[in-house]
């Protein structure tokens, strides 16, 4: 397995592979890898085939963090990431630094951004106003550097995957976007690099995000009529906030295609939520 740090080297390698007809599967990450990331790398391995190349990028992208967010303390462990990438079947880790990705930022030498203007407005986009601009910009840059045939994203970040899919469609990137299922801890908590921030009392309380999705599913299943979204939202919010460390940011019911919020909830409606456990912000989602 090869580690590449320079944009020009990565792009040169990718162009050579593509010219020779070698399939490139790509998994963009911010590192501190867990079994969720590993499942995406394994999926990319299957897509690329044994003659293809699987590239994992590890880059904590400053542009997608707000000023009050956890950029400076975002967890990192390159040696462990390296082991996990190798075990999962990656061929290349692309690990650029800030100077490679945003040359001269602040000196006026970086000034181009990619903005999706519809799906990115609600939920994560509302709570984190510059977040998706940072995500679409870095993913567009990574696609231009890595030149993937296919890129794998996790359903854990459901809105992110939809925004990327829309960007690829709107801007005609020749990349197939694959969305892989959310990998969970045995107690239901969605795996996340940020789970590391949870202390011993917050960690068991964090399962409430998953529990509330199960609760919403049960409510839909047990009702013969569509449910009023607002009433269900209030009940679920109260359920979450029974946990002393938990505070709800949003709970949204919406159509998974259009991302339009719905007023009545039925089977097939999508739920997404964000909640703080202490200072740690966690997200989860599922189909009801
Ligand atoms: P990161 O949070 O490191 O996640 C990288 C990829 O792993 C994303 O596609 C995310 O949805 C997926 N992932 C995270 N937890 C998962 C889980 N429990 N199960 C399945 N997949 C999971 O998302 C980002 O980084 C960044 O925004 C990035 C796309 C790399 C752009 O900087």
Short mmCIF file of C-alpha atoms and ligand atoms in Angstrom, two decimals:
data_model
loop_
_atom_site.label_atom_id
_atom_site.label_comp_id
_atom_site.label_asym_id
_atom_site.label_seq_id
_atom_site.Cartn_x
_atom_site.Cartn_y
_atom_site.Cartn_z
CA UNK A 1 0.00 0.00 0.00
CA UNK A 2 1.29 3.40 -1.01
CA UNK A 3 0.91 6.72 0.84
CA UNK A 4 0.74 9.78 -1.42
CA UNK A 5 0.90 13.29 0.04
CA UNK A 6 1.26 15.45 -3.02
CA UNK A 7 -1.65 16.51 -5.23
CA UNK A 8 0.45 16.44 -8.40
CA UNK A 9 1.75 12.92 -7.70
CA UNK A 10 -1.74 11.62 -6.94
CA UNK A 11 -3.15 13.17 -10.10
CA UNK A 12 -0.30 11.82 -12.23
CA UNK A 13 -0.77 8.28 -10.86
CA UNK A 14 -4.54 8.47 -11.35
CA UNK A 15 -4.18 9.70 -14.94
CA UNK A 16 -1.83 6.81 -15.72
CA UNK A 17 -4.23 4.27 -14.25
CA UNK A 18 -7.17 5.73 -16.10
CA UNK A 19 -5.26 5.82 -19.38
CA UNK A 20 -4.53 2.11 -18.97
CA UNK A 21 -8.18 1.38 -18.26
CA UNK A 22 -7.62 0.54 -14.58
CA UNK A 23 -10.79 1.06 -12.54
CA UNK A 24 -10.43 3.46 -9.60
CA UNK A 25 -12.65 3.10 -6.52
CA UNK A 26 -12.49 5.96 -4.04
CA UNK A 27 -13.43 6.48 -0.37
CA UNK A 28 -13.01 10.04 0.93
CA UNK A 29 -12.57 10.27 4.73
CA UNK A 30 -11.31 12.55 7.46
CA UNK A 31 -9.42 9.67 9.10
CA UNK A 32 -9.71 8.23 12.60
CA UNK A 33 -11.20 5.26 10.80
CA UNK A 34 -13.71 2.80 12.27
CA UNK A 35 -15.72 -0.18 11.02
CA UNK A 36 -18.07 2.16 9.10
CA UNK A 37 -15.18 3.49 7.01
CA UNK A 38 -13.81 -0.05 6.65
CA UNK A 39 -17.11 -1.23 5.16
CA UNK A 40 -16.89 1.55 2.55
CA UNK A 41 -13.31 0.57 1.64
CA UNK A 42 -14.35 -3.08 1.29
CA UNK A 43 -17.22 -1.99 -0.95
CA UNK A 44 -14.83 0.09 -3.08
CA UNK A 45 -12.56 -2.98 -3.30
CA UNK A 46 -15.43 -5.06 -4.68
CA UNK A 47 -16.35 -2.32 -7.16
CA UNK A 48 -12.77 -1.85 -8.41
CA UNK A 49 -12.23 -5.59 -8.73
CA UNK A 50 -8.92 -7.31 -8.23
CA UNK A 51 -7.25 -5.46 -11.10
CA UNK A 52 -8.56 -2.08 -10.01
CA UNK A 53 -7.15 0.47 -7.57
CA UNK A 54 -8.78 1.52 -4.29
CA UNK A 55 -7.81 4.95 -3.03
CA UNK A 56 -8.74 6.21 0.47
CA UNK A 57 -8.23 9.89 1.17
CA UNK A 58 -7.52 11.03 4.71
CA UNK A 59 -7.87 14.77 5.07
CA UNK A 60 -9.48 16.81 7.85
CA UNK A 61 -10.97 19.53 5.68
CA UNK A 62 -10.95 22.89 7.49
CA UNK A 63 -13.47 24.40 5.05
CA UNK A 64 -16.32 22.21 6.34
CA UNK A 65 -15.89 23.15 10.02
CA UNK A 66 -17.59 26.23 11.48
CA UNK A 67 -15.56 28.67 13.60
CA UNK A 68 -16.86 27.23 16.89
CA UNK A 69 -16.53 23.58 15.84
CA UNK A 70 -14.03 20.83 16.63
CA UNK A 71 -11.46 21.26 13.81
CA UNK A 72 -8.45 21.68 16.11
CA UNK A 73 -9.32 18.69 18.28
CA UNK A 74 -10.68 16.37 15.58
CA UNK A 75 -9.14 12.96 16.44
CA UNK A 76 -6.23 11.66 14.37
CA UNK A 77 -4.29 8.37 14.36
CA UNK A 78 -2.50 7.86 11.07
CA UNK A 79 -0.74 4.60 12.04
CA UNK A 80 -3.99 2.94 13.00
CA UNK A 81 -5.73 4.30 9.87
CA UNK A 82 -2.90 2.86 7.78
CA UNK A 83 -3.41 -0.61 9.30
CA UNK A 84 -7.18 -0.50 8.79
CA UNK A 85 -6.83 0.67 5.17
CA UNK A 86 -4.42 -2.14 4.41
CA UNK A 87 -6.59 -4.79 6.06
CA UNK A 88 -9.66 -3.51 4.20
CA UNK A 89 -7.90 -3.85 0.84
CA UNK A 90 -6.89 -0.28 -0.06
CA UNK A 91 -4.00 0.27 -2.49
CA UNK A 92 -3.33 3.95 -1.88
CA UNK A 93 -3.84 6.42 0.95
CA UNK A 94 -3.99 9.98 -0.30
CA UNK A 95 -3.13 12.18 2.69
CA UNK A 96 -2.47 15.75 1.62
CA UNK A 97 -1.89 18.67 4.01
CA UNK A 98 -3.63 22.06 4.03
CA UNK A 99 -0.94 23.71 1.91
CA UNK A 100 -1.52 21.07 -0.77
CA UNK A 101 -5.30 21.37 -0.74
CA UNK A 102 -5.75 25.11 -0.17
CA UNK A 103 -2.53 26.73 -1.39
CA UNK A 104 -2.08 30.25 -0.12
CA UNK A 105 -5.45 30.38 1.64
CA UNK A 106 -5.67 33.71 3.43
CA UNK A 107 -3.18 35.15 0.97
CA UNK A 108 -5.89 35.32 -1.68
CA UNK A 109 -4.61 32.39 -3.72
CA UNK A 110 -7.61 30.17 -2.99
CA UNK A 111 -11.04 31.56 -3.88
CA UNK A 112 -13.18 28.98 -5.70
CA UNK A 113 -16.00 27.05 -4.01
CA UNK A 114 -18.69 24.62 -5.13
CA UNK A 115 -22.14 25.27 -3.65
CA UNK A 116 -25.25 23.06 -3.91
CA UNK A 117 -28.24 25.29 -3.32
CA UNK A 118 -31.24 23.09 -2.66
CA UNK A 119 -30.67 19.85 -0.75
CA UNK A 120 -27.97 21.46 1.40
CA UNK A 121 -30.21 24.16 2.88
CA UNK A 122 -32.09 22.21 5.56
CA UNK A 123 -31.00 20.17 8.59
CA UNK A 124 -27.16 19.98 8.65
CA UNK A 125 -27.02 22.99 6.32
CA UNK A 126 -29.21 25.04 8.61
CA UNK A 127 -27.34 24.10 11.80
CA UNK A 128 -23.91 24.37 10.13
CA UNK A 129 -24.27 27.13 7.51
CA UNK A 130 -20.89 26.80 5.72
CA UNK A 131 -20.55 23.03 6.18
CA UNK A 132 -21.83 21.72 2.84
CA UNK A 133 -19.97 24.39 0.86
CA UNK A 134 -16.81 22.96 2.42
CA UNK A 135 -17.87 19.37 1.70
CA UNK A 136 -18.85 19.90 -1.95
CA UNK A 137 -15.70 21.96 -2.58
CA UNK A 138 -13.33 19.36 -1.12
CA UNK A 139 -15.10 16.42 -2.73
CA UNK A 140 -15.04 18.16 -6.14
CA UNK A 141 -11.32 18.82 -5.65
CA UNK A 142 -10.70 15.22 -4.59
CA UNK A 143 -12.60 13.89 -7.62
CA UNK A 144 -10.40 16.04 -9.90
CA UNK A 145 -7.26 14.71 -8.21
CA UNK A 146 -8.16 11.03 -7.72
CA UNK A 147 -10.20 10.67 -10.96
CA UNK A 148 -12.38 7.86 -9.57
CA UNK A 149 -14.78 5.73 -11.61
CA UNK A 150 -16.83 5.22 -8.45
CA UNK A 151 -16.84 6.82 -5.00
CA UNK A 152 -18.42 5.27 -1.90
CA UNK A 153 -20.21 7.32 0.77
CA UNK A 154 -21.99 6.23 3.97
CA UNK A 155 -25.74 6.44 4.58
CA UNK A 156 -24.83 7.65 8.10
CA UNK A 157 -24.37 11.09 6.50
CA UNK A 158 -27.53 10.79 4.43
CA UNK A 159 -27.84 14.44 3.48
CA UNK A 160 -24.15 14.65 2.57
CA UNK A 161 -24.52 11.66 0.21
CA UNK A 162 -27.56 13.29 -1.43
CA UNK A 163 -25.80 16.64 -1.82
CA UNK A 164 -22.78 14.93 -3.42
CA UNK A 165 -25.03 12.90 -5.71
CA UNK A 166 -26.73 16.12 -6.80
CA UNK A 167 -23.40 17.90 -7.34
CA UNK A 168 -22.19 15.02 -9.51
CA UNK A 169 -25.39 15.17 -11.58
CA UNK A 170 -25.49 18.95 -11.90
CA UNK A 171 -21.80 19.39 -12.73
CA UNK A 172 -21.50 16.22 -14.87
CA UNK A 173 -18.71 14.57 -12.91
CA UNK A 174 -18.07 11.18 -14.58
CA UNK A 175 -18.21 9.42 -11.18
CA UNK A 176 -20.67 6.80 -9.97
CA UNK A 177 -21.79 7.53 -6.40
CA UNK A 178 -22.46 4.47 -4.24
CA UNK A 179 -24.13 4.80 -0.84
CA UNK A 180 -23.35 2.05 1.69
CA UNK A 181 -25.40 1.26 4.83
CA UNK A 182 -24.68 2.72 8.28
CA UNK A 183 -22.50 0.49 10.47
CA UNK A 184 -23.53 0.48 14.13
CA UNK A 185 -22.12 -0.55 17.51
CA UNK A 186 -23.89 -3.57 19.04
CA UNK A 187 -26.12 -1.24 21.09
CA UNK A 188 -27.27 0.62 17.96
CA UNK A 189 -25.10 3.75 18.16
CA UNK A 190 -23.95 4.70 14.65
CA UNK A 191 -20.18 4.48 14.42
CA UNK A 192 -18.55 7.90 14.21
CA UNK A 193 -15.08 9.32 14.76
CA UNK A 194 -16.76 11.79 17.12
CA UNK A 195 -17.97 9.00 19.47
CA UNK A 196 -14.48 9.23 20.95
CA UNK A 197 -15.47 12.54 22.57
CA UNK A 198 -18.19 10.86 24.68
CA UNK A 199 -17.32 10.24 28.33
CA UNK A 200 -18.39 7.16 30.31
CA UNK A 201 -21.71 8.67 31.37
CA UNK A 202 -22.56 10.10 27.93
CA UNK A 203 -21.73 6.98 25.91
CA UNK A 204 -24.74 4.87 27.02
CA UNK A 205 -27.03 7.88 26.68
CA UNK A 206 -25.91 8.31 23.04
CA UNK A 207 -27.90 5.22 22.00
CA UNK A 208 -30.98 7.43 22.31
CA UNK A 209 -30.51 8.62 18.69
CA UNK A 210 -30.92 5.08 17.42
CA UNK A 211 -33.66 4.30 19.92
CA UNK A 212 -35.70 7.26 18.77
CA UNK A 213 -35.54 6.04 15.15
CA UNK A 214 -36.80 2.62 16.32
CA UNK A 215 -39.52 4.37 18.30
CA UNK A 216 -40.62 6.36 15.26
CA UNK A 217 -40.65 3.15 13.18
CA UNK A 218 -42.83 1.43 15.78
CA UNK A 219 -45.20 4.40 15.89
CA UNK A 220 -45.64 4.25 12.09
CA UNK A 221 -46.07 0.48 12.12
CA UNK A 222 -48.63 0.52 14.92
CA UNK A 223 -50.76 3.23 13.38
CA UNK A 224 -53.35 2.57 10.71
CA UNK A 225 -53.38 6.24 9.70
CA UNK A 226 -50.60 8.70 8.73
CA UNK A 227 -49.14 10.39 11.82
CA UNK A 228 -48.88 14.14 12.34
CA UNK A 229 -45.18 14.96 11.98
CA UNK A 230 -45.27 17.82 14.46
CA UNK A 231 -46.83 15.73 17.22
CA UNK A 232 -44.43 12.84 16.65
CA UNK A 233 -41.49 15.26 16.62
CA UNK A 234 -42.54 16.69 20.00
CA UNK A 235 -42.84 13.20 21.52
CA UNK A 236 -39.47 12.08 20.17
CA UNK A 237 -37.78 15.26 21.33
CA UNK A 238 -39.11 14.76 24.85
CA UNK A 239 -37.97 11.13 24.76
CA UNK A 240 -34.42 12.15 23.84
CA UNK A 241 -34.25 14.93 26.39
CA UNK A 242 -35.08 12.50 29.18
CA UNK A 243 -31.38 11.65 28.94
CA UNK A 244 -29.68 14.21 31.18
CA UNK A 245 -26.74 14.88 28.80
CA UNK A 246 -28.88 15.09 25.64
CA UNK A 247 -30.16 18.18 23.84
CA UNK A 248 -31.94 17.95 20.47
CA UNK A 249 -30.69 20.13 17.62
CA UNK A 250 -33.27 19.00 15.04
CA UNK A 251 -35.59 16.12 14.19
CA UNK A 252 -36.84 16.20 10.62
CA UNK A 253 -39.28 14.02 8.67
CA UNK A 254 -38.85 14.35 4.93
CA UNK A 255 -39.14 12.79 1.50
CA UNK A 256 -35.83 11.01 0.78
CA UNK A 257 -35.89 12.04 -2.90
CA UNK A 258 -36.83 15.72 -2.71
CA UNK A 259 -35.73 16.42 0.87
CA UNK A 260 -39.00 18.34 1.29
CA UNK A 261 -40.26 18.13 4.89
CA UNK A 262 -43.54 16.23 5.26
CA UNK A 263 -46.45 17.10 7.51
CA UNK A 264 -47.64 13.53 7.84
CA UNK A 265 -45.42 10.54 8.48
CA UNK A 266 -46.01 7.16 6.82
CA UNK A 267 -43.99 4.04 5.94
CA UNK A 268 -41.10 5.18 3.69
CA UNK A 269 -40.81 8.66 5.20
CA UNK A 270 -37.20 9.44 6.14
CA UNK A 271 -36.21 10.68 9.60
CA UNK A 272 -32.94 12.48 10.32
CA UNK A 273 -31.84 13.99 13.61
CA UNK A 274 -28.97 15.74 15.33
CA UNK A 275 -28.47 15.90 19.09
CA UNK A 276 -25.79 17.07 21.45
CA UNK A 277 -24.53 14.74 24.17
CA UNK A 278 -22.77 17.29 26.32
CA UNK A 279 -20.66 19.18 23.77
CA UNK A 280 -20.58 16.36 21.23
CA UNK A 281 -22.91 16.69 18.28
CA UNK A 282 -24.13 13.38 16.82
CA UNK A 283 -26.36 12.63 13.84
CA UNK A 284 -28.35 9.64 12.67
CA UNK A 285 -31.13 8.82 10.20
CA UNK A 286 -33.29 6.04 8.88
CA UNK A 287 -36.29 5.09 6.76
CA UNK A 288 -39.55 4.65 8.66
P1 LIG B 1 -15.94 11.14 7.60
O1 LIG B 1 -16.83 11.65 8.67
O2 LIG B 1 -14.58 10.65 7.94
O3 LIG B 1 -16.72 10.02 6.83
C1 LIG B 1 -16.17 9.43 5.67
C2 LIG B 1 -17.23 8.53 5.06
O4 LIG B 1 -17.54 7.49 5.97
C3 LIG B 1 -18.53 9.28 4.76
O5 LIG B 1 -19.05 8.86 3.51
C4 LIG B 1 -19.43 8.84 5.90
O6 LIG B 1 -20.80 8.86 5.57
C5 LIG B 1 -18.94 7.42 6.11
N1 LIG B 1 -19.31 6.92 7.45
C6 LIG B 1 -19.08 7.52 8.64
N2 LIG B 1 -19.61 6.79 9.64
C7 LIG B 1 -20.19 5.70 9.07
C8 LIG B 1 -20.91 4.57 9.57
N3 LIG B 1 -21.14 4.41 10.87
N4 LIG B 1 -21.36 3.66 8.68
C9 LIG B 1 -21.14 3.81 7.34
N5 LIG B 1 -20.47 4.86 6.81
C10 LIG B 1 -20.00 5.79 7.66
O7 LIG B 1 -17.87 12.51 5.77
C11 LIG B 1 -16.73 12.93 5.81
O8 LIG B 1 -15.72 12.30 6.50
C12 LIG B 1 -16.31 14.20 5.08
O9 LIG B 1 -17.40 15.09 5.04
C13 LIG B 1 -15.76 13.95 3.65
C14 LIG B 1 -16.83 13.32 2.74
C15 LIG B 1 -14.52 13.05 3.70
C16 LIG B 1 -15.34 15.30 3.01
O10 LIG B 1 -14.37 15.93 3.79
#
